[in-house]
Amino acid sequence: MEKYFKVMIDGYTGYANYFFNEILNPGWHNYFYWLLAASLLIYLAEIAFPWRKNQALIRDHFWLDIFYLFWNYFLFSLLVYNALSMVAVQAFKDFLGIFGINNLVAIQVGNLPGWVQLLIIFVLRDFMQWNIHRMYHHVDWMWEFHKVHHSTKEMGFAALLRYHWMENILYRTLEYIPLAMIGFGISDFFIVHIFTLVAGQLGHANLNIPLGKFKYLFNGPQMHLWHHAKHLPQSHPNGFNYGITLSIWDFIFRTNYWPSNDENLAVGLPDEERFPEDFIGQNLEPFRRIFDKNKPNSPTS
Ligand SMILES: [Zn+2]
Ligand SMILES: [Zn+2]
């Protein structure tokens, strides 16, 4: 246990140095400035070519979502990647060690050309994310955390990163293990991180992006708007369109639902009107609900 703790502390202290370095040294390989630039450009596109023309430029909870943007993408997501994923990998290595397996790398892809490696990382990670996202909609306690993301009542680029910090922990840890098994480290997929950030922000943006036949491959704002639909059809009571960057998994596994392109579709939590509207409240609410449900003699609604 002490060993895991040390691995985690090393990860966090490394991250603190890295964090200040990022802000002080703008450059091409810099998450902070990419996040800033991508957000600004997509916001400008929303202002110039809005899909819902009557949506306010500073929509409800805009600044809360901007805070989530930096909290989740820059402060928390990468931090968890740095610290917890190391612990997960260490624990996984030790687990394999019990069976006399000393090498975590199951398939060595290091000899393949760089772009092929990146493509493998991207597709594998996206498939893992599709699975994890689907679980968030089907497993009761996971849905309580995922409700934060679905509590947005108007879509815009910044809604992408409105989610509970527990999602970082589960996504980052679970998606990291298969990647580690094929021999990658965090520094290897900067481009994939940035590409998925831009694609994700576009997917939530107030933009009409006609993808043509590519809609079967890539998720877009029209398809993802339905993912956030307030009223779910009886055929898909838990949700649908779980794709993060790629939509292909939904078409393969029949979890797609996209009956129309109505930009004014009502979005929000399907089963309730009221959800905390502030950062602290939203972060505490899932714990409160899970605790209440598990309390003996409590109603299970
Ligand atoms: Zn969802
Ligand atoms: Zn979403």
PDB file of C-alpha atoms and ligand atoms in Angstrom, residues 133 137 146 149-150 227, ligand 1:
ATOM      1  CA  HIS A 133     -19.935   6.069 -21.134  1.00  0.00           C
ATOM      2  CA  HIS A 137     -25.955   5.339 -18.205  1.00  0.00           C
ATOM      3  CA  HIS A 146     -22.898  11.346 -14.892  1.00  0.00           C
ATOM      4  CA  HIS A 149     -22.910  16.304 -17.401  1.00  0.00           C
ATOM      5  CA  HIS A 150     -26.555  15.844 -18.378  1.00  0.00           C
ATOM      6  CA  HIS A 227     -27.742  12.034 -26.421  1.00  0.00           C
TER       7      HIS A 227
HETATM    8 ZN    ZN B   1     -24.072  10.609 -21.276  1.00  0.00          ZN
END
